Coordinates of C-alpha atoms and ligand atoms in Angstrom, one line a residue:
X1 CA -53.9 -25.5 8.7
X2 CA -55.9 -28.1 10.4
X3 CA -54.1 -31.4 11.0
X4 CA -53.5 -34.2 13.0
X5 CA -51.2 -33.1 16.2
X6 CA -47.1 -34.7 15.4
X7 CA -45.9 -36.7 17.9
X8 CA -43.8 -33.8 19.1
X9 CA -46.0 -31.4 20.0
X10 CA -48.1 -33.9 21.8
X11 CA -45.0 -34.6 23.6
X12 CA -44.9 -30.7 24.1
X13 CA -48.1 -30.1 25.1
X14 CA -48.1 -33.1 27.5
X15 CA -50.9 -34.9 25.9
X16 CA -50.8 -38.8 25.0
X17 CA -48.2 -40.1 22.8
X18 CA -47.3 -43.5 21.3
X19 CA -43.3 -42.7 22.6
X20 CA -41.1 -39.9 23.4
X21 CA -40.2 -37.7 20.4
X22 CA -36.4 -37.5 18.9
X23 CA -34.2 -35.1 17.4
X24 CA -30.8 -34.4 17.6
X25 CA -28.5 -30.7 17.6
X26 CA -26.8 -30.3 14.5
X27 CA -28.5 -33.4 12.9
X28 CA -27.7 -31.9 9.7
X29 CA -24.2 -31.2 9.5
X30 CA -20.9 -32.8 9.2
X31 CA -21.4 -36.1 10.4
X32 CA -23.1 -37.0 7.5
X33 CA -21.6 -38.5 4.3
X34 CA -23.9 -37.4 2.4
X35 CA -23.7 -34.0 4.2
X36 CA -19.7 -33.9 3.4
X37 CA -20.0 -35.1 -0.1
X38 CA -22.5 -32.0 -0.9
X39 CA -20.2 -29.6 1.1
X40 CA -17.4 -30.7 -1.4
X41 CA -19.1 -29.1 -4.3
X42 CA -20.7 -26.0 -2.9
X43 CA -19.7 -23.9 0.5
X44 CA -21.3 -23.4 3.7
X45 CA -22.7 -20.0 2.7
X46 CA -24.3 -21.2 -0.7
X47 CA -25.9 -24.2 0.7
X48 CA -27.5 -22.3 3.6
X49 CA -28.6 -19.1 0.7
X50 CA -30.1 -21.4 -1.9
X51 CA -33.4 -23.0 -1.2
X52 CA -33.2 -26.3 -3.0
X53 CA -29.6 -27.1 -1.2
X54 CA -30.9 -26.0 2.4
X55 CA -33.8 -28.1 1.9
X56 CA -32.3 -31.2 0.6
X57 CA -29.0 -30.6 3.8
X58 CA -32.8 -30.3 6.2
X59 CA -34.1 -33.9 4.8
X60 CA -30.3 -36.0 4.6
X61 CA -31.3 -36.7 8.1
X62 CA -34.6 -37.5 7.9
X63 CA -34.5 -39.8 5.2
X64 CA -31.7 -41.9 7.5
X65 CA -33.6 -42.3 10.7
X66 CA -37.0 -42.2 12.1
X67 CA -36.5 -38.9 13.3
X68 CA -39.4 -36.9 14.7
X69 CA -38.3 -33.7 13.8
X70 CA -36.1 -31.9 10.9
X71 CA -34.5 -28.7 12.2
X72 CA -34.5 -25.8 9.2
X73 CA -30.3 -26.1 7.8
X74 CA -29.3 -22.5 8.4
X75 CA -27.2 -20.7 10.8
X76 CA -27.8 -18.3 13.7
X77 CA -25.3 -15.7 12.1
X78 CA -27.6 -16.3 8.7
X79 CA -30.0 -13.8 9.0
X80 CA -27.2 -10.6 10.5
X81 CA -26.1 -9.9 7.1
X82 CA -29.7 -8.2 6.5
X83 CA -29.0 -6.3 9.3
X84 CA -25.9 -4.8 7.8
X85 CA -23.5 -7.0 9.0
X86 CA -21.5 -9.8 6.2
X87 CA -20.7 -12.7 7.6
X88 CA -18.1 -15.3 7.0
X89 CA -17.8 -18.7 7.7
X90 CA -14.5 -20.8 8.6
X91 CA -15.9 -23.2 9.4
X92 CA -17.4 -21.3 12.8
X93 CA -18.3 -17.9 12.4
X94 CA -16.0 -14.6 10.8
X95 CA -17.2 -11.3 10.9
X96 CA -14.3 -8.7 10.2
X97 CA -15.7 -5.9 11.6
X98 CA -17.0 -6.9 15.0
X99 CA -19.5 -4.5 17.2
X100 CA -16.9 -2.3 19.3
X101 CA -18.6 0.5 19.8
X102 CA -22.1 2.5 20.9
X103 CA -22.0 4.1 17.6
X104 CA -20.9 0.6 15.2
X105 CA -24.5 -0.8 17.5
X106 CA -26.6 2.3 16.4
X107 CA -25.5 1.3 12.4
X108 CA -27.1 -1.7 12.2
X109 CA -30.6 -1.6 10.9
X110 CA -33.7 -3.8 12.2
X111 CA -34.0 -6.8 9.9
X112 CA -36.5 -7.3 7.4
X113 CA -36.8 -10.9 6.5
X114 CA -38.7 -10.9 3.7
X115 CA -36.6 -8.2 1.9
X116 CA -32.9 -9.6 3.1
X117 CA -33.4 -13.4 3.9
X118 CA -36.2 -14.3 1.7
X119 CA -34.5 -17.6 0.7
X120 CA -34.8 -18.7 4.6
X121 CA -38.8 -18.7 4.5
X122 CA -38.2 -20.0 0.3
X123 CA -36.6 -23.5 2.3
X124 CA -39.2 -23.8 4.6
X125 CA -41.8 -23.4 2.4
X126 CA -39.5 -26.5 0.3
X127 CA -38.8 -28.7 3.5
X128 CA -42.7 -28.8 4.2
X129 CA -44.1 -29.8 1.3
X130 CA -41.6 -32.8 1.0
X131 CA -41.0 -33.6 4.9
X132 CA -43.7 -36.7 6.5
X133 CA -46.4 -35.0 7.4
X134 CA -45.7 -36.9 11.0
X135 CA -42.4 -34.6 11.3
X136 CA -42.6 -31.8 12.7
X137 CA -40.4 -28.7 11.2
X138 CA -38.7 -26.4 13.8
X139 CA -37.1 -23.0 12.8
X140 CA -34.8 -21.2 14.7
X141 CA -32.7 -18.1 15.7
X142 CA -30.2 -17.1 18.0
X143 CA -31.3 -16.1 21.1
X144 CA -30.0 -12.0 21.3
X145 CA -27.1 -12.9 24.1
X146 CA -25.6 -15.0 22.3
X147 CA -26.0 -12.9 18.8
X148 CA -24.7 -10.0 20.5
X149 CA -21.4 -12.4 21.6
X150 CA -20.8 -13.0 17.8
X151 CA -21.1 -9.6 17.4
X152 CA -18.8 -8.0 19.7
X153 CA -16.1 -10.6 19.5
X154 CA -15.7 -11.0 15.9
X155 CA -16.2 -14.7 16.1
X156 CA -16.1 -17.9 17.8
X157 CA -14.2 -17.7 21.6
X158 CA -14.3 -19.5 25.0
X159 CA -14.6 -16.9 27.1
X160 CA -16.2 -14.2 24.9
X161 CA -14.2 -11.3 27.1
X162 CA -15.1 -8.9 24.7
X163 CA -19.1 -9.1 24.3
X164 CA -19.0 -9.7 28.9
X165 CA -16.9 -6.3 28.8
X166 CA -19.0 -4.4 26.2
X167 CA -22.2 -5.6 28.6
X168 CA -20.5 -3.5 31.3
X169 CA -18.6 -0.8 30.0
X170 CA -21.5 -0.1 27.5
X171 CA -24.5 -1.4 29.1
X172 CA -26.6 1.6 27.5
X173 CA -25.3 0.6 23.7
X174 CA -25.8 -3.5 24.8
X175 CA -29.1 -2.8 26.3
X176 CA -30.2 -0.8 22.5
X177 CA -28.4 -3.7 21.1
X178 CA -29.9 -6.3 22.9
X179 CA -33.9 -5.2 21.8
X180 CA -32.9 -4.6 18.3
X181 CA -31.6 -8.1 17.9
X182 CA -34.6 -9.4 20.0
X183 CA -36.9 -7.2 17.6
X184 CA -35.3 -8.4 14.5
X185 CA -34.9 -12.1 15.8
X186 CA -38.8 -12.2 17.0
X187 CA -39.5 -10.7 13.2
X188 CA -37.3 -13.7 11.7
X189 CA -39.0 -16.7 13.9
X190 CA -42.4 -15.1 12.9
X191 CA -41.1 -15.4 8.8
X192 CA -40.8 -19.3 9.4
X193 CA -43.7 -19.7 11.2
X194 CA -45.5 -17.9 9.0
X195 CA -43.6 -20.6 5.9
X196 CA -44.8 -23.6 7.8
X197 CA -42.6 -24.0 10.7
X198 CA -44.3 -26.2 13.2
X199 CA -41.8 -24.9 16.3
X200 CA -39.3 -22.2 16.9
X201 CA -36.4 -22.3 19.2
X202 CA -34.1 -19.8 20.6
X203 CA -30.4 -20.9 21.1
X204 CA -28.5 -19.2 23.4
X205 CA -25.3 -20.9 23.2
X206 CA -23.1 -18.9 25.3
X207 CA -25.3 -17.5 27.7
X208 CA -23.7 -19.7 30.8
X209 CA -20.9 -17.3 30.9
X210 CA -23.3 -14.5 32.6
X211 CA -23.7 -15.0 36.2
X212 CA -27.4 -15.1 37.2
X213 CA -27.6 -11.7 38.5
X214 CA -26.1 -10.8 35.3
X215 CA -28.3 -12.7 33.4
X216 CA -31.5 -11.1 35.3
X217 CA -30.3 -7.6 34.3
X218 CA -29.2 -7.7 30.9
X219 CA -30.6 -10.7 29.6
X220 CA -34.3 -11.6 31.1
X221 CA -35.5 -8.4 29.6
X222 CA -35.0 -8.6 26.1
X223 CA -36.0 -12.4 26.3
X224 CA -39.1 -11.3 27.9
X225 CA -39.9 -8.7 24.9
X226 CA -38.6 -11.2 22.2
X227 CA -40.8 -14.0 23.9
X228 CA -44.0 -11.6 24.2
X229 CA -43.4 -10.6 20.2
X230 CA -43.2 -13.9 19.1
X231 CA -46.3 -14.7 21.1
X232 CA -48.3 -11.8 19.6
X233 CA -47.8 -13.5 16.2
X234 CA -48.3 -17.1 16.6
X235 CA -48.8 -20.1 19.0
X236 CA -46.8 -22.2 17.6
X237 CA -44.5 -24.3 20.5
X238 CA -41.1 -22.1 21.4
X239 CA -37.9 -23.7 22.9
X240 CA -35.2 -21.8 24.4
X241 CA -32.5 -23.5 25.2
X242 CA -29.9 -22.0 27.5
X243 CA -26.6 -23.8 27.0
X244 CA -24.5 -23.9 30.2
X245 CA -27.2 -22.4 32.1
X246 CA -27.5 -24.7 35.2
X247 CA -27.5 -22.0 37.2
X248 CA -29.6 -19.5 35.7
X249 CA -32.8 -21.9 35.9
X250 CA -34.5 -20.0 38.7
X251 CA -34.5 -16.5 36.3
X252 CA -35.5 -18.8 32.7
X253 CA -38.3 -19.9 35.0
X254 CA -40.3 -17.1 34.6
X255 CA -39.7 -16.6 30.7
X256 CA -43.2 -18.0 28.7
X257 CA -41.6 -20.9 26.4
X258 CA -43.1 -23.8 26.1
X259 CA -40.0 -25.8 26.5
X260 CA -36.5 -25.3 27.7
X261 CA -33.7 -27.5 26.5
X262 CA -31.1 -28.6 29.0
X263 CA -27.3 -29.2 28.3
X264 CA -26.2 -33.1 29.4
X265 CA -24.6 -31.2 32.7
X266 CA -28.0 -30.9 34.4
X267 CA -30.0 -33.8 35.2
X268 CA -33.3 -33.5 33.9
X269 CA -35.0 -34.0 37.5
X270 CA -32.6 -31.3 39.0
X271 CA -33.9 -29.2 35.8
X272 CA -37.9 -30.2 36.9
X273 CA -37.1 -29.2 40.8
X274 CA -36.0 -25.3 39.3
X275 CA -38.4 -25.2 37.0
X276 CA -41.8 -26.9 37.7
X277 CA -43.4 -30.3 36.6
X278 CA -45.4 -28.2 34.4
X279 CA -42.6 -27.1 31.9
X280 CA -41.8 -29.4 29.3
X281 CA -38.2 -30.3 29.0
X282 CA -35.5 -31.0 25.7
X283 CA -32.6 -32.8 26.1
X284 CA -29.7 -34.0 27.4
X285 CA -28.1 -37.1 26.5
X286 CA -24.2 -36.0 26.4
X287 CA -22.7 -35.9 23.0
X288 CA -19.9 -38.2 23.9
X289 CA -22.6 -41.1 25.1
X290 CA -22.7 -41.9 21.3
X291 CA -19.1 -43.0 21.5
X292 CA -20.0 -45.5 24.2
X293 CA -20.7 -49.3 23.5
X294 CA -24.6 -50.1 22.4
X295 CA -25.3 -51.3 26.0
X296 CA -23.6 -48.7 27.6
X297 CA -25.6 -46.2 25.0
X298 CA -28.9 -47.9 25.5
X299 CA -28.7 -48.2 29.2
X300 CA -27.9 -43.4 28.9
X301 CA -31.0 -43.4 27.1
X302 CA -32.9 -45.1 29.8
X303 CA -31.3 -42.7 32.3
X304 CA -32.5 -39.9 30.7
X305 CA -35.9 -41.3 30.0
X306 CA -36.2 -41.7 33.9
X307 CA -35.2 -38.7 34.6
X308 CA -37.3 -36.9 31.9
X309 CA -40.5 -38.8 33.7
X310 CA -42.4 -36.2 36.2
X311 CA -41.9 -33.4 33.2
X312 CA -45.3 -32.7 31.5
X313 CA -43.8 -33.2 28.3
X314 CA -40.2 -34.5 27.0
X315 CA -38.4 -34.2 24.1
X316 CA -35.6 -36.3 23.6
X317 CA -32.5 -34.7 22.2
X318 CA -28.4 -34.5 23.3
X319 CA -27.7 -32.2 25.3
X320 CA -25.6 -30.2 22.6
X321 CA -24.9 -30.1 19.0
X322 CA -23.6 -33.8 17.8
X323 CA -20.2 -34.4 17.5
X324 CA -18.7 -34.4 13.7
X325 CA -17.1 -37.3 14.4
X326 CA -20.0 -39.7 15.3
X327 CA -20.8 -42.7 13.4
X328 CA -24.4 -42.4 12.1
X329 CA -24.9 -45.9 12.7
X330 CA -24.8 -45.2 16.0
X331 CA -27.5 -42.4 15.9
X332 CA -30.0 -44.9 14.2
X333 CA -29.5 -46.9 16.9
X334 CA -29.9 -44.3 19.4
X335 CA -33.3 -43.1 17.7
X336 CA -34.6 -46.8 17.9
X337 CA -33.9 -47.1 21.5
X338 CA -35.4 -43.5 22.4
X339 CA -38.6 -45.2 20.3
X340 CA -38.3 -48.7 22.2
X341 CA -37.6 -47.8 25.3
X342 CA -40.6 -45.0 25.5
X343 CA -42.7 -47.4 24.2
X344 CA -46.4 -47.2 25.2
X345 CA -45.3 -45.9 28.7
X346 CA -46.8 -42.2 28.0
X347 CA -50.4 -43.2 26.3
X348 CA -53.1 -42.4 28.6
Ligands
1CP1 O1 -20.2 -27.4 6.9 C1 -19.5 -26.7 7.6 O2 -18.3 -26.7 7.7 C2 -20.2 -25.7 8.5 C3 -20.5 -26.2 9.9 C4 -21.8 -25.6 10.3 C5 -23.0 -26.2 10.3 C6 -23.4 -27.6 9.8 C7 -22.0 -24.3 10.9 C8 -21.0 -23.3 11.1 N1 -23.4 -24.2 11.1 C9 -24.0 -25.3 10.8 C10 -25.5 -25.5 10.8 C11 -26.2 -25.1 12.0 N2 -25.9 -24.2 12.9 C12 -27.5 -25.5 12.3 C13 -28.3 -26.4 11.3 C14 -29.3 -27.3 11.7 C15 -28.9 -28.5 12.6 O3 -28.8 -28.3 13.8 O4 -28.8 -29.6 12.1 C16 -27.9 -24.9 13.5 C17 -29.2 -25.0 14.2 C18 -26.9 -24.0 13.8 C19 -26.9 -23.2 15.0 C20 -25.6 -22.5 15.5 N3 -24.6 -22.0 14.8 C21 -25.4 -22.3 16.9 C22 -26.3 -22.7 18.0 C23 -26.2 -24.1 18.4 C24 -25.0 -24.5 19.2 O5 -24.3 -25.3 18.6 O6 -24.8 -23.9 20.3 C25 -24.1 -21.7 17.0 C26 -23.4 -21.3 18.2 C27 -23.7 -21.5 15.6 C28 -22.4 -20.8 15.2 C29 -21.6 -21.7 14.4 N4 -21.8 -21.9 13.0 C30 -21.0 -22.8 12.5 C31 -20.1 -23.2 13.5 C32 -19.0 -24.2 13.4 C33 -20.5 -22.5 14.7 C34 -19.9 -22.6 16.1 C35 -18.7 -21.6 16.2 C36 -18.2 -21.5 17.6 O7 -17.5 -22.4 18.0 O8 -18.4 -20.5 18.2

C-alpha cells in the first residue's frame, strides 16, 4: 500500500524526522486501568484469542499517549498451541508437558497460521483499520531460543537449567528444534505482515544466559535462516532484540535486522562501537527510571538521547517490558519529553 513513511520507520531507515519515535515494552498490559478493568471480566487467554478484545487491549495505549507505535496484544507462547503444544497462562507462562525429549521435539508439527491462529492476523487486520495512520503497527514472535526455553522448562525460570542442558545433552534434537520453531516463527511474522503489520520483531528474552560461543553455535544459525525467511517474504523493518545480550553483540552483528533493541544495561554508544553507526538502535531507558522524580526522569531521557546520537536511526523504548506497577502519568510524561527533547534535532 502506498503511503506516507510513519515517523518510525523514518527513524528506522535513518531518514529525516520531525523527533525520535516512542514506544514502550509491554505498553499494553497491566499497568493500565483500563487494561485491569477488562482483565476482570475476561482472562488472559480469551482476550489474546478474540479479535475485537486484542484489538481494543492494542489501542488502550494509544488512545492515552502520543505513542508512535502500537505493538499487536498477544503473547510469544500464543501461536505454540498450533504447533501441538496448549498453553496456560498464570499469569507467566504454563505448559504441563514441557519438551524433555528428542522424540516429545519430533511431535510437534510446523505451524500453520492461517489454519491454527487465524484470529492473530483477524486483530491486525482490526488494529489497522482503527489505529492513526501516523502509527506504525509492529507484530511479533519469539525469537526460537527463547521459545525453545519455554518449551523445555515448562514455564517461566531464572536460570532456565533445563532448556541450557537439553542444548547440550541433545544438541541434535535442539538443533531440529531450533529450525522448526524458526520455520514456524518466520511463517507467523509473515501472517501479520501480510494483515498489515508495518514491523516485526523478534524477542529473545532469555537469550543472555548462552555464552557467546554458545550463542554462535546453537543460536546464530537458526536466526540466520529465520532472518533470511522472513526476508524472502517481505521488507518490512525487523527488530530483534536480544535481552541480556551485552556480550553477544559481536555475533548479532552479522544477523540482517534492521534494528536491534538494547536492554538499559548497555549504553547505547557501547552498543554503536559493537555494532556499527550504520545499525539502527531500540531502546533502553531502564524500567525503574519511571519511578524517579520528573527531573530526574527527564534528565534519563536526555541521556539516552545522547547516547542514541551517532546511530543511523533510533527508536526510543525502555530497555525491558514496563513495570506493572508504573503510574501511567508518568509514561505521558515520559512520551512528551522523548518528543520535546528530540525536537527538530534530526530533520535534515
Ligand atoms: O494480564 C495478565 O495477567 C497477563 C500478563 C501478560 C501480558 C500483558 C502476559 C503473560 N503477556 C502479556 C502480553 C505480552 N507479552 C505482549 C503484548 C504487547 C505489549 O508489549 O504491550 C508481548 C509483546 C509479550 C511478549 C512476551 N511474553 C515476552 C517477550 C518480552 C519480554 O518481556 O521479554 C515474554 C518473555 C513473554 C512470556 C510471558 N507472558 C506473560 C508473562 C507474565 C510472561 C513472562 C513470564 C516469565 O517471567 O518468564
Amino acid at each position: 500500500m502506498d503511503r506516507t513513511p510513519t515517523v518510525f520507520e523514518r527513524a528506522i531507515r535513518g531518514d529525516s524526522r520531525p523527533h525520535t519515535p516512542v514506544w514502550i515494552m509491554r505498553q499494553a498490559g497491566r499497568y493500565l486501568p483500563e487494561y485491569r478493568a477488562l482483565r476482570k471480566k475476561v482472562d488472559f487467554l480469551t482476550a489474546t484469542k478474540t479479535p475485537e478484545l486484542a484489538a481494543e487491549i492494542t489501542l488502550q495505549p494509544m488512545r492515552r499517549f502520543p505513542l508512535d507505535a502500537a505493538i499487536l496484544f498477544s503473547d510469544i507462547m500464543t501461536p505454540l498451541e498450533g504447533m501441538g503444544v496448549p498453553v496456560e497462562f498464570n499469569p507467566g507462562p504454563v505448559i504441563s508437558d514441557p519438551v524433555r525429549t528428542p522424540a516429545q521435539a519430533a511431535a510437534l508439527r510446523p505451524l500453520d497460521p492461517a489454519a491454527t491462529v487465524p484470529f492473530v492476523a483477524e486483530t491486525v487486520r482490526i488494529v489497522r483499520a482503527e489505529l492513526r495512520r501516523d502509527a506504525a503497527l509492529i507484530g511479533f514472535s519469539g525469537a526460537p531460543f527463547t521459545l525453545l526455553c519455554y518449551l523445555v522448562e515448562g514455564g517461566g525460570s531464572k536460570e532456565f537449567m533445563a532448556p541450557r542442558r537439553f542444548l547440550r545433552a541433545e544438541p541434535e534434537a535442539a538443533a531440529k528444534l531450533l529450525g522448526l520453531l524458526g520455520d514456524s516463527m518466520a511463517q507467523y511474522l509473515l501472517s501479520q505482515a501480510q494483515a498489515g503489520a508495518d514491523a516485526l520483531m523478534l524477542f529473545d528474552s532469555w537469550v543472555g544466559l548462552l555464552d557467546a560461543e554458545t550463542y554462535r553455535r546453537h543460536v546464530v544459525p537458526v536466526m540466520r535462516r529465520t532472518i533470511s525467511a522472513v526476508r524472502e517474504g517481505t521488507n518490512l523493518p525487523l527488530i530483534y532484540f536480544p535481552n541480556r545480550g551485552g556480550h553477544l553483540l559481536e555475533e548479532v552483528r552479522g544477523l540482517e535486522v534492521d534494528v536491534v533493541g538494547i536492554d538499559w544495561t548497555v549504553p547505547l554508544s557501547t552498543a554503536r562501537g559493537v555494532l556499527g553507526p550504520n545499525q539502527s538502535l531500540q531502546g533502553n531507558l531502564d524500567p525503574a527510571a519511571l519511578f524517579g522524580s520528573e527531573t530526574e526522569l527527564s534528565a534519563a531521557v536526555g541521556t539516552v538521547l545522547a547516547e542514541a546520537r551517532g546511530s543511523r536511526g533510533h527508536v526510543f523504548n525502555l530497555g525491558h517490558g514496563i513495570n506493572r506497577t508504573t503510574d501511567p502519568d508518568r509514561v505521558a510524561f515520559l512520551v512528551d519529553q522523548v518528543h520535546e527533547q528530540s525536537a527538530g534535532a534530526l530533520e535534515t
